[in-house]
XYZ file of C-alpha atoms in Angstrom:
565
model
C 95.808 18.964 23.736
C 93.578 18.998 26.780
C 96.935 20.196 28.480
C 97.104 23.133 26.909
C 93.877 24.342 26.068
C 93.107 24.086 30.348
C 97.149 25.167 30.870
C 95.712 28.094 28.929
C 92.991 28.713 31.367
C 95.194 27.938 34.163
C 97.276 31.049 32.850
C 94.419 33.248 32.353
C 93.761 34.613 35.610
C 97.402 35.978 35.943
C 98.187 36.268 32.481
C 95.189 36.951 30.429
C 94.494 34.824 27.124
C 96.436 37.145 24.604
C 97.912 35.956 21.840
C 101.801 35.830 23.269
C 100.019 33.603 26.018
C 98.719 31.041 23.815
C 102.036 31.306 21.472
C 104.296 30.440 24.851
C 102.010 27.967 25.785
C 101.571 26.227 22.578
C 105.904 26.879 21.766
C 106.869 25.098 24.943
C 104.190 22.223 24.755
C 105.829 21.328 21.487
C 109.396 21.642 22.411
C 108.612 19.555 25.457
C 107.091 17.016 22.930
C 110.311 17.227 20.898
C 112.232 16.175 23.708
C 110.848 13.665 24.789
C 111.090 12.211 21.362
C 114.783 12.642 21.539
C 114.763 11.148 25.281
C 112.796 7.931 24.068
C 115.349 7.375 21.011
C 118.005 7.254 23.913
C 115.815 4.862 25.936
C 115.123 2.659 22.443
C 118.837 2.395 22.158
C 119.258 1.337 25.693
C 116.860 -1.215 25.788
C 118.534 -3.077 22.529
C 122.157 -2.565 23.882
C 120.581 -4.711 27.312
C 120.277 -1.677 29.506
C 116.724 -0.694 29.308
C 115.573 -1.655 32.430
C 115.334 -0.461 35.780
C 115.592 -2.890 38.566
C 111.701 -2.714 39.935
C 110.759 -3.838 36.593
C 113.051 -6.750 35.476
C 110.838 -9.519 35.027
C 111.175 -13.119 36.818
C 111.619 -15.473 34.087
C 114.601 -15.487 31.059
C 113.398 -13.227 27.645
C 115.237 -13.326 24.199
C 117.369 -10.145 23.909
C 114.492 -8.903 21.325
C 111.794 -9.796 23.538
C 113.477 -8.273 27.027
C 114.172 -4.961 24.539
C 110.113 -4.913 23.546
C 109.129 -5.016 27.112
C 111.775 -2.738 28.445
C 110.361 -0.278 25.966
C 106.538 -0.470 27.022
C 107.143 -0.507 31.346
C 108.999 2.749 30.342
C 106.252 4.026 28.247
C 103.839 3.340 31.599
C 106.038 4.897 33.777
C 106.476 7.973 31.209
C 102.386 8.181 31.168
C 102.697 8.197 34.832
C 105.250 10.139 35.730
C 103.026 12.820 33.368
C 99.845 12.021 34.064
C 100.830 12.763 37.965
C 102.281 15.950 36.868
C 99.127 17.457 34.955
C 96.756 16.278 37.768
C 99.155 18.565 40.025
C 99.656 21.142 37.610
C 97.333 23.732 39.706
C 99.078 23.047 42.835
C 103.028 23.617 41.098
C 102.302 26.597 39.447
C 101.077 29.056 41.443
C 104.370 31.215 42.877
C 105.034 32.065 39.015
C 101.290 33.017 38.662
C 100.986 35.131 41.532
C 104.332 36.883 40.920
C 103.260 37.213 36.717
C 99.444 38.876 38.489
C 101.438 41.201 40.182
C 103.929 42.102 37.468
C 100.870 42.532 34.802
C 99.203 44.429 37.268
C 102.003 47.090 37.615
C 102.226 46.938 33.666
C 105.807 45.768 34.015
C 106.012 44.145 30.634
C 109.587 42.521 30.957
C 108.795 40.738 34.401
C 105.612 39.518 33.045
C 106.839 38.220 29.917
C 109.615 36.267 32.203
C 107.131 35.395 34.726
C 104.427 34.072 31.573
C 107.354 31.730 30.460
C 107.711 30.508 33.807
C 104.533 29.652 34.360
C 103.900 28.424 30.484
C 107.300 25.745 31.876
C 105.602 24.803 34.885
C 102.369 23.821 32.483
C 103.755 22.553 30.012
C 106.872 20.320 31.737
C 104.487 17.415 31.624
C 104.734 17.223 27.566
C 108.225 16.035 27.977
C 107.204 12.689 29.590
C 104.466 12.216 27.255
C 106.552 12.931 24.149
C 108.843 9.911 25.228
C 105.464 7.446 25.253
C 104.402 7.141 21.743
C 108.163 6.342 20.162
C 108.532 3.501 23.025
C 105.063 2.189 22.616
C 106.122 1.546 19.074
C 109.396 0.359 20.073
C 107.806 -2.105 22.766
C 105.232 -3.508 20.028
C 107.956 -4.594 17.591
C 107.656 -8.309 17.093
C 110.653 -10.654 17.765
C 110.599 -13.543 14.946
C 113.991 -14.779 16.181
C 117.323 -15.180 13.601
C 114.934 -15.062 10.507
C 113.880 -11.059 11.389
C 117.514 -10.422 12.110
C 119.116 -12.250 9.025
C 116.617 -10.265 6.450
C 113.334 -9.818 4.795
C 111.202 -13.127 4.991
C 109.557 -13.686 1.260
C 105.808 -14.071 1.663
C 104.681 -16.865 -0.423
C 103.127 -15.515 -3.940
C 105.015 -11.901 -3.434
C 106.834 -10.807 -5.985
C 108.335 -7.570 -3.684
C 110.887 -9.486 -1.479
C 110.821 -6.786 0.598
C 107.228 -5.872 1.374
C 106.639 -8.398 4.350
C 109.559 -7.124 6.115
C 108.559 -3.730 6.744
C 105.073 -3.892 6.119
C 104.233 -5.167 10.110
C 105.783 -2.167 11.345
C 104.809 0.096 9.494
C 101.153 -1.072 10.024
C 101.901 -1.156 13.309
C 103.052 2.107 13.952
C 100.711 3.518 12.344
C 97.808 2.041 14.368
C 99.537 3.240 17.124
C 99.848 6.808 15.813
C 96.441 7.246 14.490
C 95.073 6.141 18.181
C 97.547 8.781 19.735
C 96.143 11.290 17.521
C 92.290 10.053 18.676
C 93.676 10.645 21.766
C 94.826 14.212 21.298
C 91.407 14.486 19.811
C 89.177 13.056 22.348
C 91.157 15.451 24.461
C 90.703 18.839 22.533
C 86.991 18.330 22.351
C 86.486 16.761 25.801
C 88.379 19.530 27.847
C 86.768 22.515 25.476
C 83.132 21.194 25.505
C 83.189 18.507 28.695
C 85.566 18.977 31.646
C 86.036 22.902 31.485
C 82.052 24.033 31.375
C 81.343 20.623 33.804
C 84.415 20.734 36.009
C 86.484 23.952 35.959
C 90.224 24.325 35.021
C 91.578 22.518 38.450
C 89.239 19.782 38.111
C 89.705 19.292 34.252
C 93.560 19.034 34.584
C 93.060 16.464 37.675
C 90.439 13.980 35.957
C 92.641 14.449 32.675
C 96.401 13.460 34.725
C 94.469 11.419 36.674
C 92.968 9.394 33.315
C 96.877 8.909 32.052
C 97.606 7.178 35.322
C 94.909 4.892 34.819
C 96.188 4.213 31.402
C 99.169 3.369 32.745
C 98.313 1.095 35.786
C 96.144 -0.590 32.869
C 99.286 -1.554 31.060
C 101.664 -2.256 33.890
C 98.458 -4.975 34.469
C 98.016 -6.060 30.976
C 101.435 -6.624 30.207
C 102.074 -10.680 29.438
C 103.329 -12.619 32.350
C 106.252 -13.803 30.652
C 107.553 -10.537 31.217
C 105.477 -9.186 33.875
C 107.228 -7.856 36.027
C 106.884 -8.748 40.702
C 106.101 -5.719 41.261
C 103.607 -4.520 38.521
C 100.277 -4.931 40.300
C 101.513 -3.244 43.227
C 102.773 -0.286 41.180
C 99.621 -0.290 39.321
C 97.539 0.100 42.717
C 100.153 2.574 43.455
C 99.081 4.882 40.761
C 95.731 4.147 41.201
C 95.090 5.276 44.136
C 97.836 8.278 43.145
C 95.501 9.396 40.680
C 92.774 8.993 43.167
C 94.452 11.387 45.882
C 95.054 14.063 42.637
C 91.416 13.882 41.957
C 90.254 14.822 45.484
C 92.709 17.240 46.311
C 91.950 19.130 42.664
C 88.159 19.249 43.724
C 88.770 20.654 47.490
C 90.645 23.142 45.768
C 88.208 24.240 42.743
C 86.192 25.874 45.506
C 88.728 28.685 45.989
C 89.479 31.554 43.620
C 92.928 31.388 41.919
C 95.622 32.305 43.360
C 96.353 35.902 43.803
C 92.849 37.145 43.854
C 91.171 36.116 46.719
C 93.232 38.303 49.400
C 93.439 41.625 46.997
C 95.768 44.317 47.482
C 94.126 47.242 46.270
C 91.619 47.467 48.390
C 88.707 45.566 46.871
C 86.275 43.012 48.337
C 86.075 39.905 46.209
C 81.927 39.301 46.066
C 82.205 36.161 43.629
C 84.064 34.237 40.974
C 83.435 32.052 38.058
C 85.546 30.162 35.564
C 83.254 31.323 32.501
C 83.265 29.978 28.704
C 85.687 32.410 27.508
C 87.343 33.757 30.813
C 87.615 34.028 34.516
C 85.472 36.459 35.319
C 85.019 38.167 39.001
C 83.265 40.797 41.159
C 85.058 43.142 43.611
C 83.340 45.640 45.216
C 85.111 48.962 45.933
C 84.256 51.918 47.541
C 80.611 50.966 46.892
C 80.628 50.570 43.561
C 81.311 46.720 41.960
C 83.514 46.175 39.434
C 83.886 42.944 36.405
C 87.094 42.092 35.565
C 88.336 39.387 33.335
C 91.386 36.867 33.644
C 94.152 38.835 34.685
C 92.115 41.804 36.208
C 93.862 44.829 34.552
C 91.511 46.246 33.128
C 87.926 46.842 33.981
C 85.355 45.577 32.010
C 82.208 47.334 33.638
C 81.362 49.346 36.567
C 77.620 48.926 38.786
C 76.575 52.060 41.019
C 73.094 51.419 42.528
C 73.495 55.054 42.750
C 74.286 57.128 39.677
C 74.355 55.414 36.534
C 77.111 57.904 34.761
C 80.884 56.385 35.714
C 83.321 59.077 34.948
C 84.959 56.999 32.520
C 84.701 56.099 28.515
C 81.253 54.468 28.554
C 79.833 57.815 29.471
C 81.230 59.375 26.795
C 79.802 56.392 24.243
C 76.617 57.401 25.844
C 77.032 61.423 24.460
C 78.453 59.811 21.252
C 74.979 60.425 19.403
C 75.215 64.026 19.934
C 77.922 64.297 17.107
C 75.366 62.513 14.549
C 75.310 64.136 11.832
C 73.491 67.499 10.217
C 72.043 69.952 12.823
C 69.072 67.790 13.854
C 68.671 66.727 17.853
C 69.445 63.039 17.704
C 66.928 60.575 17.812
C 68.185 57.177 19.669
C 65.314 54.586 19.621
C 67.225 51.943 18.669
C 70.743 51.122 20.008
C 72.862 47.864 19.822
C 75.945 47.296 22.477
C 78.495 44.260 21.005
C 80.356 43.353 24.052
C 77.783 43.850 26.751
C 79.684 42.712 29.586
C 77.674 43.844 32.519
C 75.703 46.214 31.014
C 77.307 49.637 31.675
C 76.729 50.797 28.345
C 73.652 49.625 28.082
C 72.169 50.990 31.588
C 73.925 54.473 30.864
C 72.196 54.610 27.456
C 69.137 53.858 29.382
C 69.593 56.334 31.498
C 70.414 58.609 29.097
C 67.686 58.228 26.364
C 64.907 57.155 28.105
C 62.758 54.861 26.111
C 65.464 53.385 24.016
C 65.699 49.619 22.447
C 68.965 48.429 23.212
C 70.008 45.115 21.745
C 73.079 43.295 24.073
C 75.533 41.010 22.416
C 77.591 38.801 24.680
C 79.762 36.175 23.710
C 80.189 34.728 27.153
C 76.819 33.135 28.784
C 78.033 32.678 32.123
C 79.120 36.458 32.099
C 75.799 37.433 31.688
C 74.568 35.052 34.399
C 77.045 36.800 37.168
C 76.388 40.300 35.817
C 72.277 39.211 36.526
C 73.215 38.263 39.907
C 75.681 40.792 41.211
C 75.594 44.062 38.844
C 71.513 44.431 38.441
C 71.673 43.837 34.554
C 68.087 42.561 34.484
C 67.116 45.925 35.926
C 68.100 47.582 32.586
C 64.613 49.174 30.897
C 64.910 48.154 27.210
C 67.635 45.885 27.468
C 67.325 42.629 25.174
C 70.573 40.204 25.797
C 71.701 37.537 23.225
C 74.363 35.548 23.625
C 76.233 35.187 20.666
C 79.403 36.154 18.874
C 78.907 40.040 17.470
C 79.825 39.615 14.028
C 78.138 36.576 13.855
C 74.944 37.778 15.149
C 75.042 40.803 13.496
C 75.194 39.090 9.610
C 72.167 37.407 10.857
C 70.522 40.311 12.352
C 71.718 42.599 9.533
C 71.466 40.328 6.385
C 70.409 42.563 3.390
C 71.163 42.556 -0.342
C 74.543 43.989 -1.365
C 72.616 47.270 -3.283
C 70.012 48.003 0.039
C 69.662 48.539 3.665
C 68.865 45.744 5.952
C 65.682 45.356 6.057
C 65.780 44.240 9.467
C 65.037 47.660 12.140
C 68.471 49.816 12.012
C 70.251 51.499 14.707
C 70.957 55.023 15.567
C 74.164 53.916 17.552
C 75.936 50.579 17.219
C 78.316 50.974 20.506
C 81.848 48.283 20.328
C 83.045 47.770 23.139
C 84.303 43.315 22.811
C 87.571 43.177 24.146
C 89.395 40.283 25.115
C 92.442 40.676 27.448
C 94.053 43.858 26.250
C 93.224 43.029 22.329
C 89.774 43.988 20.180
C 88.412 41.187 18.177
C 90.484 41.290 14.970
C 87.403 40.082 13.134
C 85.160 43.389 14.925
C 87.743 45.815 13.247
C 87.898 45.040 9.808
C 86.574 46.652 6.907
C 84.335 43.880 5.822
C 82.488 44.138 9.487
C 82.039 47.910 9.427
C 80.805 47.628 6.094
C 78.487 45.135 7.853
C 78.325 47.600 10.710
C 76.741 50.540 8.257
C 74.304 48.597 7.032
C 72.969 48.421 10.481
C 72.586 51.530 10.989
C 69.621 54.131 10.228
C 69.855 57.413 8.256
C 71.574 59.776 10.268
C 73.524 56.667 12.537
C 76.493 56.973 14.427
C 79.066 53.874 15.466
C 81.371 54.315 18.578
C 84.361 52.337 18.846
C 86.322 52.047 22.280
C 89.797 51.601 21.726
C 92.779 50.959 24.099
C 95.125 54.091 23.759
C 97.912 52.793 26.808
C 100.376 55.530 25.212
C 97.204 58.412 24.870
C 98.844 59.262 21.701
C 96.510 58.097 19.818
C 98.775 55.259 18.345
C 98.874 52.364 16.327
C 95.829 50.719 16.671
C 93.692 54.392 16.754
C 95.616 55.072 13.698
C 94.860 51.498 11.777
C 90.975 51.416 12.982
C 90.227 55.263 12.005
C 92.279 54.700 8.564
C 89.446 51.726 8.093
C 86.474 53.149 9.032
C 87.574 56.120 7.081
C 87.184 53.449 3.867
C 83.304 53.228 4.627
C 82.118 55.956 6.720
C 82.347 59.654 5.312
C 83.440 61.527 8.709
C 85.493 60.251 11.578
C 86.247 61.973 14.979
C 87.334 61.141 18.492
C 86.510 61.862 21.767
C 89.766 61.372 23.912
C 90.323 60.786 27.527
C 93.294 62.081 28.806
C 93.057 60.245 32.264
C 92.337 56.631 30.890
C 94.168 54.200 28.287
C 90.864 54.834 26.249
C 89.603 56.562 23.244
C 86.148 56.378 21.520
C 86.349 56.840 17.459
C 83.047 58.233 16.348
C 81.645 57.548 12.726
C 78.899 58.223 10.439
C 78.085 59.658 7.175
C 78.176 62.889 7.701
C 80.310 65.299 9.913
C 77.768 66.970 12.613
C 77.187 70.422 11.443
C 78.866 73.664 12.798
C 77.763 74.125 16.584
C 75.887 71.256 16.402
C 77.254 69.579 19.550
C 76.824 72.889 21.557
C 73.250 73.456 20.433
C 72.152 69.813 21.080
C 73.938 69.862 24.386
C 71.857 73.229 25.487
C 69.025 71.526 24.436
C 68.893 68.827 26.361
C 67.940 70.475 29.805
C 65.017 71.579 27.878
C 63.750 68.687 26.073
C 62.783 65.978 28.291
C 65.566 64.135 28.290
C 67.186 63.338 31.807
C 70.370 65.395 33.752
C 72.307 61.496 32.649
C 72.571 62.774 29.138
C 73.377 66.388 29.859
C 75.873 65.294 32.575
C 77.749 63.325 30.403
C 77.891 65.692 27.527
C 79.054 68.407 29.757
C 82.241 65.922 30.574
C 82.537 65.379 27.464
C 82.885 69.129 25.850
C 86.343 69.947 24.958
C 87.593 66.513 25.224
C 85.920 65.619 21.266
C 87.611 66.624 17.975
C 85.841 67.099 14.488
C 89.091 64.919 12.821
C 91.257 62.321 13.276
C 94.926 62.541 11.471
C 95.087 59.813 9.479
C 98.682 58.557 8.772
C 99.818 57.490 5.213
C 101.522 54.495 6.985
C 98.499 53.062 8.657
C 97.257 49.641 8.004
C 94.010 49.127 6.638
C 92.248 45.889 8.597
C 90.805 43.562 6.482
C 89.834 39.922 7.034
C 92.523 38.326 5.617
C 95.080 40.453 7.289
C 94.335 42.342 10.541
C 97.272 42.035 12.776
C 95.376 43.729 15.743
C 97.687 42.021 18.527
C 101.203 43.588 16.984
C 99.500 47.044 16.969
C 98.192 47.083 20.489
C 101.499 44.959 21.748
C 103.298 48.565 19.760
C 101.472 50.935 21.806
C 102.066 49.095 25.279
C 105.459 49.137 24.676
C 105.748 52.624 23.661
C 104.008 52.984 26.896
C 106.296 51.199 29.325
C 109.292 52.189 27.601
């Protein structure tokens, strides 16, 4: 478990953390289980034909044919732990041609070589499984007890039993079972140490070190333990062997945690790494380009959010979130005192909307603490006026902020724009594009409210996943548009009550050079004039999200490939 949960992180920065990257990962870690299974029934059969052992282990003295089977069993369940231990301690130092070529094939959007290079890698992580799936079955094996002609004649009766057979199988049973249920305390101790100890503490290098490095103690332990009857010569040499193996792993995984990954410390676009981080829920880096900086998440193929000391407009979606309340609805000028960004990121949004609406509350959700610690020191997001940052999940935060009977508003201060923008890799939060959360979402917001959803578009046709999320909102909002971008792989879906009333836009947009509000706001509205449309077509076809079935992955994996095809 702790394999593939930092294997997954290992991935990440080439890969991203998508769904068909955890379902390769998690595929080949069991199939490499599954054959090691089958390779330790061949070994078990060895060992009781006589031909279990390997000449560095035959021990001194003579062993009954049951007990030299036992042993033969458990010095190849050590060297199995070893042989995989070794292997995941070095895991970060064997994979990286397959994750630099899979960076550069993701980065080119060349979907076939990146699937072939993601299975590469996903081998190269998860290879070790198939030496650890061979240590459990000969563990058991090696713990059978020999009780000479009596075992191998039949059942013994105990004394008072009245089920002859009960004794006879009842040891190993028992005994297997102990053995499995501290295997799977093992795979537990590893899930929760790795997610909530060695990857915050150490990294993803470090973690898969200490954890390779831990399964090489285990097995010098039991090359020491083992009874001197069968002991083998050479066991405390080969358990100082691994030792100090494990040792060497360590060190050489924590000289290396001080780099970036591979791939992205020499770019080749252009960009100027300014500094890394191996956060909660990605890898997260700076590059600075053209002076302007730039956060970009695991893979890097997408940006995430843009810093210009300069101007805070971008050219690029978030500007057009920040013009979003001019399509509220009625005839009204807006009114945006309160606003709340879900996925804050590093604060693009939020400092446009600032920029844009002067005086403005803005509420920040962030999933990802150490995000928001990089953003503070490299994209200015503590310079934001208004800007309150908590880190928590959206949804979850918001049904605490929100919480209000079923038949009334919250009665918590609402919003005049609630802004989405959580993405992780290429894929929306299924859980943030649902009908159950923007039925959460409306409650949050005031009379006269607006919510803007980015969406990925790669296709700009306005495809599956556009179709699906306007189809949903269109279940508890009265009026849906758009505002497309023809130059990006982005669209923002705008919805409210109402629809904004005729010339509305226009008249609020003339009005803004006139009523206090800053050239931010006007600029972006200009850019966005002609590029918004009153309607979205809503298919027959398209899915309506719930909770219980939002398959947000298989829409956005249709519209990539529509894209690359």
């Amino acid at each position: 478990m702790a394999l593939e949960i930092a294997g997954a992180r290992l991935l990440a920065p080439s890969f991203g953390m998508s769904m068909p990257v955890w379902a390769t990962l998690i595929g080949l870690t069991l199939a490499g289980l599954a054959a090691g299974s089958a390779l330790s029934g061949i070994d078990v059969r060895r060992a009781a034909a006589g031909r279990g052992w390997r000449s560095w282990a035959r021990p001194p003295g003579p062993l009954s044919a049951g007990e030299e089977s036992a042993a033969a069993c458990r010095y190849n369940a050590a060297a199995g732990a070893a042989i995989g231990g070794m292997w995941v301690a070095a895991t970060w130092a064997i994979a990286p041609v397959a994750l630099l070529s899979g960076k550069v094939a993701t980065s080119h959007l060349d979907a076939p070589s990146a699937a072939a290079f993601l299975v590469a890698a996903a081998t190269f992580v998860a290879w070790p499984t198939v030496f650890l799936g061979m240590v459990v079955p000969l563990v058991i094996a090696g713990s059978q007890r020999d009780d000479g002609p009596r075992a191998r004649e039949g059942p013994s009766v105990r004394e008072g039993s009245s089920n002859p057979a009960a004794p006879a199988h009842g040891w190993a049973a028992g005994g297997s079972g102990r053995i499995l249920a501290w295997s799977t305390l093992g795979s537990l101790a590893g899930t929760f140490g790795t997610a909530f100890g060695t990857l915050p503490l150490l990294g993803v290098r470090l973690s898969l070190a200490a954890w390779g490095a831990a399964l090489m103690l285990v097995a010098a332990l039991a090359l020491v333990a083992e009874p001197a009857r069968s002991r083998s010569r050479l066991s405390h040499a080969m358990a100082a062997g691994v030792t100090c193996l494990a040792a060497v792993m360590v060190l050489l995984a924590r000289t290396a945690a001080t780099q970036p990954p591979v791939g992205h410390a020499d770019r080749t676009d252009g960009a100027r790494l300014i500094a890394w981080r191996e956060g909660r829920t990605h890898y997260i880096e700076i590059v600075e380009s053209a002076g302007r900086r730039f956060l970009l998440f695991d893979e890097g193929a997408a940006v995430q959010s843009i810093h210009d000391a300069d101007r805070p407009l971008t050219g690029t979606v978030w500007d057009d979130i920040a013009a979003a309340p001019l399509l509220a609805p009625g005839d009204a000028p807006p009114a945006v005192r309160r606003a709340l960004v879900v996925g804050l990121a590093g604060g693009t949004v939020a400092r446009t909307l600032a920029a844009a609406w002067p005086g403005v509350r803005i509420d920040g959700v962030e999933i990802d603490p150490d995000v928001i610690d990089i953003s503070r020191a490299h994209l200015g997001l503590s310079e934001i006026v208004g800007l309150t940052i908590h880190i928590a999940d959206g949804r979850v935060w918001m049904n605490r902020r929100c919480a209000s009977r079923s038949d009334g508003p919250s009665p918590s201060p609402p919003y005049d724009l609630i802004a989405l923008d959580a993405y992780r890799g290429p894929y929306p939060p299924f859980h943030l594009m649902t009908r159950e959360f923007f039925t959460l979402a409306r409650r949050c917001l005031a009379p006269g409210g607006i919510v803007a959803l980015n969406l990925v578009d790669p296709a700009g046709d306005g495809g599956t996943l556009t179709g699906s999320a306007a189809a949903t909102l269109a279940t508890v909002f009265g009026w849906i548009g758009q505002i497309e971008r023809p130059d990006a792989y982005n669209r923002v879906l705008v919805a409210s009550g109402a629809p904004p009333g005729p010339g509305a836009f226009d008249a609020r947009r003339t009005a803004l050079s006139t009523d206090g509000a800053t050239n931010t706001a006007r600029a972006a509205a200009d850019a966005m004039a002609g590029r918004w449309r009153m309607a979205v077509p809503l298919s027959a076809d398209a899915r309506i999200l719930t909770d219980d079935r939002a398959p947000v992955e298989r829409l956005v994996e249709a519209d990539v490939w529509r894209a690359v095809r």
